[in-house]
Amino acid sequence: MEIVEDDELDELGADGASSSEEGAASETDRDEEPTAENAGFEEADPDPVTTRSGSRREDGERRRATNSSSKADSGQEIFGLGSVPEGWEVRPLPNVVEVEMGSSPPSSTYNEEEQGLPFYQGNADFGHMTPKVSTWCSDPVKTAEKDDVLISIRAPVGDLNIADEHCCIGRGLAALRPNEVNGLYLFYGLAERSRWLTRLASGSTFKSVSSADLDKVDLPVPPLPEQRKIASVLYAVDQAIQKTEAIIEQAKRVKRGLVGDVMTKGIGRDEFKSVHLGPTAFEIPAPWKCPQLEEITHKITDGAHITPDYVEEGVPFLSTKNIDPFEEHFDFSGYERYVTEKDHRKLNEKCNPEMGDVLICRRATIGPAQLVRTDDPFSIFVGLGMIKPRKSVMGEYLEQFFNWEPIIKMLNVKSPGSTMKTLNLSTLRKQRIPLPPLSEQEEIVGILSSVDEEVSNAKQEKKRLGRLKKGLMQDLLTGEFRTAGKAIDLLDEVVSHG
């Protein structure tokens, strides 16, 4: 049976709650997630709400009454908006923004010398809230202004960022310029509904949306003071997330410097020799050995070439997406798959990972590697390699070695494939490893693991903040909890957006 990689939306009807990484939680998830109430808000006095009708005709009549200025409301689609509190409006997107569809300029105008405007082609250029510039355009065709909301309109559809300066936008993006709504409220309102935006996408192989599709999007719009309060709460959480991300990136930079030092200088060594770990020569301590990987391992193999059937409960099935060297255990957030006991036994006839083994990504993305730290059964995808070390080498040491940036780059160079690189097991077996005595391996692992722990703790905090934000978005952007009448400080950054 073919493995389905994309999330299914079939369970969501026109009246369902939206759910996305940045958006609303499902009813099942809501039981365990923070809400506006337990984040410090008191529930507002119950407000009468405009009830969603059971037919498209009645719905259109309701919405025309809500927003009489729009003559085309009956042709809009709410996409799961449900009801809105009294005092809020349901506004079609064209009523609150100007839409500028992107258009890619000639490639001859691209440059990395900062000539012209920053150029963003699609969501690959997006950061947490603002884009990351790597290319400039000397002759832009379509541009976005500072504070415009940038939306990805080609696969994947619905990702959002905010332009932090005048910039050029390619055909993978559209710029939404707020004119009757706070810009940050618009950003969060669309993020909460981003999963519904994907339902507008057309195209069998390359999903995209048009300006006409964007015209169909509705937005719940509270009064401006309430917009600003909602945006202030969510922006404060985003600021905390960004600070946590900065801690993670700083710790990773420290780690990169440390691993280079200990892998080439050892601990307290002063005599060195030159070795080739690949096409590049490295200096390592003179007493160290430099064997091929197959000389210090019992077995090097990969997952079985079998496509299993996924089930809702069973034995975990790991792919490259579950490997995270900064996590103690495998990362199942956002990519959790299970197979039956029968398929597990079949898959593990060839490869049966155990505690102390090392798994390495060897297809499409070469590296990273992660140590197995569990006795619980699991199966692995063919894109993962398994290394079973001998007693002369610590699995933790091999994990650190194969996450060393120069080695990852080297293995990528050695891996054939124009569209999907694959690290051959024969190449992996012949890879040379700088090998200190076990006591020195332990010291090296101890130094590097302390930084890994710092990164892991920060990542857990980021996940906690993400859950908090998700719950707040669900509650605040649907009006389930009201900020009207609440003492919430308005942030200057929010007010500056309208």
XYZ file of C-alpha atoms in Angstrom:
498
model
C 0.000 0.000 0.000
C 1.281 3.480 -0.829
C 2.450 5.545 2.111
C 0.496 8.791 2.418
C 2.848 11.573 3.498
C 0.398 14.471 3.635
C -2.086 15.127 6.388
C -5.678 14.264 5.563
C -8.370 16.934 5.813
C -11.335 14.665 5.176
C -12.449 14.734 8.782
C -12.914 18.520 8.631
C -16.245 19.732 7.278
C -17.340 23.258 6.503
C -18.201 23.800 10.152
C -15.105 22.125 11.628
C -12.519 23.855 13.771
C -9.348 24.819 11.955
C -6.088 23.207 12.980
C -2.511 24.054 12.021
C 0.926 24.315 13.596
C 0.374 28.032 14.179
C -3.401 27.786 14.245
C -6.300 26.333 16.093
C -6.263 23.050 17.975
C -8.651 20.204 17.343
C -11.260 19.404 19.956
C -9.218 16.361 21.001
C -6.059 18.411 21.469
C -7.825 21.199 23.310
C -8.220 19.061 26.440
C -4.458 19.130 26.990
C -3.540 22.545 25.632
C -3.356 25.954 27.325
C -6.301 28.276 26.841
C -6.862 31.974 27.349
C -8.522 31.103 30.640
C -5.604 29.213 32.171
C -3.098 31.640 30.645
C -4.348 34.384 32.921
C -7.558 35.595 31.294
C -10.933 35.523 32.942
C -13.842 34.352 30.864
C -15.830 37.338 29.636
C -19.543 37.666 30.304
C -21.404 35.542 27.799
C -22.112 37.500 24.632
C -24.893 36.769 22.203
C -23.428 35.314 19.035
C -24.508 35.301 15.463
C -25.496 31.689 14.832
C -24.274 29.970 11.692
C -27.188 28.863 9.545
C -27.615 25.440 8.025
C -27.656 26.448 4.358
C -25.522 28.526 2.016
C -28.472 30.799 1.230
C -29.211 31.534 4.887
C -25.493 31.973 5.459
C -25.282 34.552 2.722
C -28.245 36.459 4.196
C -26.597 36.455 7.605
C -23.326 37.735 6.231
C -24.923 40.442 4.140
C -26.603 41.663 7.310
C -23.238 41.582 9.091
C -21.434 43.450 6.349
C -23.861 45.338 4.175
C -21.061 47.126 2.306
C -20.173 43.970 0.376
C -22.493 43.033 -2.467
C -20.680 39.769 -3.178
C -20.970 38.211 0.252
C -23.327 35.475 -0.869
C -20.577 34.172 -3.131
C -18.000 33.947 -0.352
C -17.108 30.823 1.619
C -16.550 30.887 5.358
C -14.457 27.711 5.509
C -15.259 26.642 9.053
C -15.536 30.080 10.631
C -18.647 29.086 12.537
C -20.106 31.878 14.676
C -18.699 35.243 15.737
C -19.512 37.265 18.857
C -21.813 40.255 18.765
C -19.864 43.339 17.770
C -17.553 41.397 15.444
C -17.910 41.380 11.676
C -17.175 38.749 9.058
C -15.277 40.585 6.339
C -14.135 39.271 2.951
C -10.362 39.596 2.598
C -10.566 42.139 -0.286
C -12.515 44.454 2.049
C -9.676 44.731 4.545
C -6.514 44.402 2.435
C -5.026 45.305 -0.922
C -3.700 42.196 -2.654
C -0.477 42.313 -4.678
C 0.285 39.036 -6.451
C 3.988 38.329 -6.896
C 5.761 37.938 -10.231
C 9.271 36.636 -10.732
C 11.687 38.989 -12.506
C 14.269 37.699 -15.013
C 16.929 35.563 -13.347
C 19.569 37.885 -14.797
C 18.452 40.509 -12.256
C 19.147 38.238 -9.248
C 22.304 38.873 -7.236
C 23.937 38.260 -3.858
C 25.745 41.614 -3.792
C 22.808 43.496 -2.209
C 22.049 45.390 -5.408
C 18.405 46.453 -5.530
C 15.651 45.140 -3.255
C 15.634 41.987 -1.117
C 13.998 39.252 -3.215
C 11.723 36.588 -1.756
C 10.530 33.855 -4.092
C 8.448 31.724 -1.723
C 8.085 30.325 1.758
C 11.621 28.872 1.649
C 12.737 32.428 2.453
C 10.455 32.697 5.507
C 11.695 32.984 9.074
C 9.655 32.799 12.267
C 7.799 36.048 11.557
C 9.944 37.939 9.043
C 11.753 36.651 5.934
C 15.491 35.911 5.670
C 17.188 37.605 2.744
C 19.815 35.770 0.693
C 19.082 37.162 -2.779
C 18.488 40.652 -4.121
C 16.845 41.879 -7.341
C 18.128 44.857 -9.332
C 14.954 45.231 -11.441
C 11.849 44.173 -9.458
C 8.540 43.445 -11.151
C 6.216 43.230 -8.115
C 7.020 44.535 -4.652
C 5.714 44.469 -1.096
C 5.880 47.357 1.345
C 7.188 47.252 4.893
C 4.584 45.656 7.226
C 2.714 43.893 4.399
C 1.663 40.354 5.276
C 3.363 37.922 2.895
C 1.423 34.740 2.113
C 2.702 31.677 0.285
C 0.373 30.996 -2.655
C 2.242 28.031 -4.134
C 2.891 24.721 -2.417
C 2.811 24.816 0.482
C -0.114 27.262 0.494
C -0.869 29.454 3.497
C 2.504 30.042 5.193
C 2.826 33.615 6.441
C 5.482 36.208 7.211
C 5.587 39.985 7.624
C 7.777 42.118 5.354
C 10.225 44.090 7.472
C 11.268 46.328 4.545
C 10.364 47.221 0.963
C 11.086 44.064 -1.039
C 10.589 42.230 -4.333
C 8.198 39.249 -4.324
C 8.228 36.312 -6.732
C 5.282 34.331 -8.031
C 5.242 32.057 -4.998
C 4.047 34.911 -2.774
C 1.336 37.543 -2.508
C 1.489 40.691 -0.400
C -1.542 41.651 1.685
C -1.550 45.355 2.582
C -3.941 46.038 5.492
C -6.208 49.033 5.059
C -9.063 48.447 7.529
C -7.514 46.033 10.014
C -4.475 45.905 12.292
C -1.645 44.257 10.369
C -0.571 41.918 13.176
C -4.183 40.925 13.849
C -4.441 40.095 10.130
C -1.274 37.996 10.378
C -2.582 35.974 13.320
C -6.123 35.753 11.974
C -4.895 34.222 8.720
C -2.403 31.981 10.559
C -5.221 30.571 12.693
C -7.067 29.690 9.494
C -4.085 28.688 7.344
C -5.124 25.046 7.074
C -8.396 26.119 5.528
C -6.502 28.194 2.978
C -4.978 24.990 1.629
C -8.472 23.855 0.656
C -8.582 26.647 -1.909
C -5.500 25.309 -3.668
C -5.855 23.773 -7.109
C -3.436 21.781 -9.221
C -2.795 18.048 -9.320
C 0.962 18.118 -8.730
C 1.741 21.696 -7.702
C -0.898 23.282 -5.491
C -1.446 27.034 -5.791
C -4.065 29.703 -5.218
C -5.023 32.686 -7.365
C -6.147 36.195 -6.479
C -9.721 35.037 -7.134
C -9.205 32.271 -4.563
C -7.983 34.781 -1.978
C -11.133 36.820 -2.602
C -13.104 33.902 -1.143
C -11.377 34.090 2.228
C -13.341 35.576 5.130
C -11.864 37.009 8.311
C -13.557 37.568 11.681
C -12.937 41.235 12.512
C -13.489 42.568 16.047
C -13.344 46.309 16.851
C -9.857 47.810 16.487
C -9.133 48.056 20.258
C -9.881 44.346 20.584
C -7.774 43.532 17.521
C -4.822 45.274 19.141
C -5.270 43.467 22.457
C -5.487 40.065 20.766
C -2.417 40.809 18.657
C -0.499 42.089 21.724
C -1.068 38.845 23.626
C -0.001 36.664 20.697
C 2.920 38.879 19.731
C 4.278 38.698 23.298
C 4.302 34.888 23.036
C 5.986 35.103 19.632
C 8.696 37.329 21.108
C 9.353 34.680 23.753
C 9.519 32.004 21.035
C 12.014 34.050 19.041
C 14.216 34.587 22.101
C 14.170 30.832 22.704
C 15.126 30.238 19.071
C 18.060 32.631 19.513
C 19.237 30.599 22.538
C 19.043 27.420 20.450
C 21.014 28.918 17.560
C 23.671 30.323 19.901
C 24.101 26.949 21.619
C 24.384 25.238 18.231
C 27.114 27.696 17.188
C 28.998 26.923 20.389
C 28.561 23.206 19.684
C 29.952 23.542 16.148
C 33.105 25.158 17.504
C 33.489 22.631 20.323
C 33.046 19.519 18.192
C 35.653 20.754 15.735
C 38.125 21.297 18.564
C 37.678 17.987 20.377
C 37.528 15.884 17.195
C 40.823 17.298 15.920
C 42.703 18.295 19.086
C 41.421 15.804 21.646
C 41.705 16.481 25.355
C 45.098 17.831 26.463
C 47.006 16.547 23.385
C 50.043 18.344 21.975
C 51.314 16.044 19.197
C 49.340 15.679 15.974
C 49.350 13.858 12.663
C 47.599 14.371 9.334
C 44.903 11.915 8.224
C 42.415 11.816 5.386
C 38.839 11.241 6.530
C 37.785 11.699 2.923
C 39.130 14.000 0.229
C 40.109 16.488 2.954
C 43.053 16.133 5.336
C 42.519 16.650 9.069
C 44.920 17.021 11.974
C 44.222 14.617 14.855
C 46.226 13.676 17.981
C 49.188 11.452 17.095
C 48.240 8.519 19.427
C 44.749 8.234 17.960
C 43.869 5.503 15.485
C 41.885 6.161 12.309
C 40.109 2.923 11.302
C 37.374 2.459 8.759
C 33.903 2.320 10.287
C 33.436 -1.344 9.358
C 36.509 -2.230 11.448
C 34.939 -0.970 14.679
C 31.357 -2.134 14.141
C 29.494 -5.437 14.207
C 27.008 -4.464 11.523
C 26.143 -1.605 9.153
C 22.834 -1.946 7.351
C 19.632 -0.099 6.484
C 15.887 -0.526 6.906
C 14.083 -3.187 4.904
C 12.947 -2.285 1.385
C 9.313 -2.920 2.312
C 6.401 -0.489 2.228
C 4.266 -1.291 5.288
C 0.651 -0.423 6.000
C 0.282 2.310 8.591
C -2.053 1.706 11.515
C -3.387 3.974 14.252
C -1.724 1.971 17.033
C 1.144 -0.464 16.929
C 4.929 -0.413 16.711
C 6.577 2.973 15.928
C 7.964 3.246 12.389
C 10.840 5.722 12.177
C 11.800 7.757 9.131
C 14.429 10.435 8.586
C 11.900 12.992 9.886
C 12.061 11.457 13.370
C 15.826 11.856 13.777
C 16.965 14.779 15.929
C 20.438 14.588 17.491
C 19.497 17.204 20.096
C 16.680 15.075 21.511
C 17.243 12.249 23.973
C 14.435 10.261 22.365
C 13.148 10.166 18.805
C 11.064 13.139 17.798
C 7.512 12.136 16.868
C 6.055 15.654 16.882
C 4.272 16.184 13.597
C 5.329 12.832 12.097
C 4.113 9.788 14.008
C 3.600 6.494 12.177
C 2.899 2.938 13.388
C 2.980 -0.523 11.813
C 1.436 -3.836 12.855
C 3.359 -6.423 14.881
C 3.400 -8.639 11.781
C 4.956 -5.922 9.597
C 7.368 -5.048 12.416
C 8.699 -8.607 12.533
C 9.078 -8.638 8.761
C 10.813 -5.268 8.700
C 13.210 -6.262 11.474
C 14.352 -9.529 9.937
C 17.089 -7.526 8.226
C 17.586 -4.691 10.694
C 16.795 -4.866 14.400
C 18.041 -1.674 16.115
C 18.868 -1.932 19.809
C 19.925 0.427 22.569
C 23.407 1.793 21.852
C 23.097 1.529 18.054
C 23.336 4.657 15.902
C 20.820 5.591 13.216
C 21.891 7.893 10.380
C 19.809 9.551 7.664
C 21.076 8.300 4.317
C 18.458 9.309 1.756
C 17.565 12.805 0.452
C 19.026 14.435 3.591
C 22.397 12.906 4.463
C 22.763 13.131 8.233
C 21.976 13.762 11.021
C 22.586 10.749 13.254
C 20.983 9.765 16.553
C 21.804 7.190 19.203
C 19.146 4.632 20.136
C 18.379 5.237 23.816
C 15.384 2.941 24.271
C 14.659 -0.763 24.657
C 11.168 -0.302 23.219
C 10.641 -2.016 19.834
C 10.500 0.018 16.628
C 11.138 -0.398 12.905
C 13.018 1.898 10.546
C 12.510 3.244 7.049
C 14.906 2.198 4.284
C 16.230 5.768 4.242
C 17.830 5.196 7.647
C 21.125 3.400 8.143
C 21.943 1.458 11.311
C 25.418 1.233 12.853
C 26.028 -1.389 15.576
C 29.341 -0.465 17.284
C 31.895 -2.794 18.886
C 33.120 -2.312 22.454
C 36.114 -0.244 21.276
C 33.892 2.684 20.330
C 31.029 4.406 22.130
C 27.774 4.827 20.257
C 27.602 8.348 21.707
C 30.993 9.133 20.173
C 29.884 7.915 16.737
C 26.705 9.975 17.097
C 28.771 13.123 17.702
C 31.172 12.297 14.859
C 28.421 11.847 12.273
C 26.765 15.097 13.369
C 30.008 17.015 12.846
C 29.325 19.491 10.047
C 32.445 18.766 7.906
C 31.600 15.041 7.953
C 27.972 15.663 6.942
C 29.184 17.818 4.035
C 31.736 15.187 3.047
C 29.144 12.410 3.046
C 26.828 14.562 0.924
C 29.590 14.990 -1.645
C 30.141 11.237 -1.703
C 26.421 10.469 -2.131
C 25.186 10.048 -5.723
C 21.847 11.265 -7.037
C 20.784 14.450 -8.810
C 17.265 14.704 -7.346
C 17.556 12.442 -4.291
C 20.966 11.818 -2.815
C 21.604 8.404 -1.260
C 24.499 7.512 1.003
C 25.549 4.034 -0.082
C 26.272 1.575 2.724
C 29.593 0.698 1.057
C 30.631 4.356 1.346
C 29.531 4.455 4.977
C 31.480 1.290 5.802
C 34.712 2.748 4.359
C 34.398 6.068 6.199
C 37.444 6.612 8.428
C 36.871 7.583 12.063
C 39.389 9.418 14.298
C 39.355 7.125 17.326
C 40.723 8.081 20.755
C 40.917 5.644 23.702
C 37.597 4.922 25.419
C 38.417 7.149 28.392
C 39.001 10.105 26.067
C 35.862 9.278 24.093
C 33.932 9.558 27.352
C 35.438 12.987 28.082
C 34.632 14.229 24.580
C 31.072 12.944 24.758
C 30.602 14.569 28.178
C 31.701 17.994 26.901
C 29.488 17.882 23.820
C 26.490 16.359 25.587
C 26.327 19.295 28.010
C 25.664 21.630 25.065
C 23.192 19.166 23.554
C 21.259 19.246 26.827
C 21.066 23.043 26.696
C 19.688 22.883 23.156
C 17.224 20.144 24.112
C 15.898 22.141 27.079
C 15.444 25.236 24.923
C 13.635 23.206 22.265
C 11.255 21.836 24.889
C 10.551 25.388 26.038
C 9.877 26.400 22.435
C 7.380 23.541 22.098
C 5.677 24.613 25.337
C 5.358 28.176 24.066
C 4.055 26.873 20.754
C 1.307 24.945 22.543
C 0.465 28.038 24.579
C 0.239 30.143 21.430
C -1.904 27.546 19.690
C -4.402 27.488 22.546
C -4.507 31.280 22.760
C -5.102 31.617 19.031
C -8.005 29.176 19.220
C -9.620 31.080 22.066
C -8.888 34.695 21.173
C -9.317 34.658 17.392
C -12.695 32.933 17.565
C -13.988 35.196 20.321
C -14.414 32.271 22.699
C -12.548 34.408 25.226
C -12.866 38.165 24.905
C -10.173 40.739 25.538
C -12.726 43.553 25.583
C -12.724 45.098 29.041
C -9.517 43.281 30.052
C -6.475 45.209 31.293
C -4.008 44.209 28.579
C -1.034 46.410 27.760
C -0.893 47.303 24.090
C 2.562 46.725 22.652
C 4.065 49.560 20.613
C 4.969 47.096 17.829
C 1.304 46.126 17.533
C -0.036 49.695 17.531
C 2.455 50.625 14.792
C 0.706 48.105 12.523
C -2.589 49.993 12.648
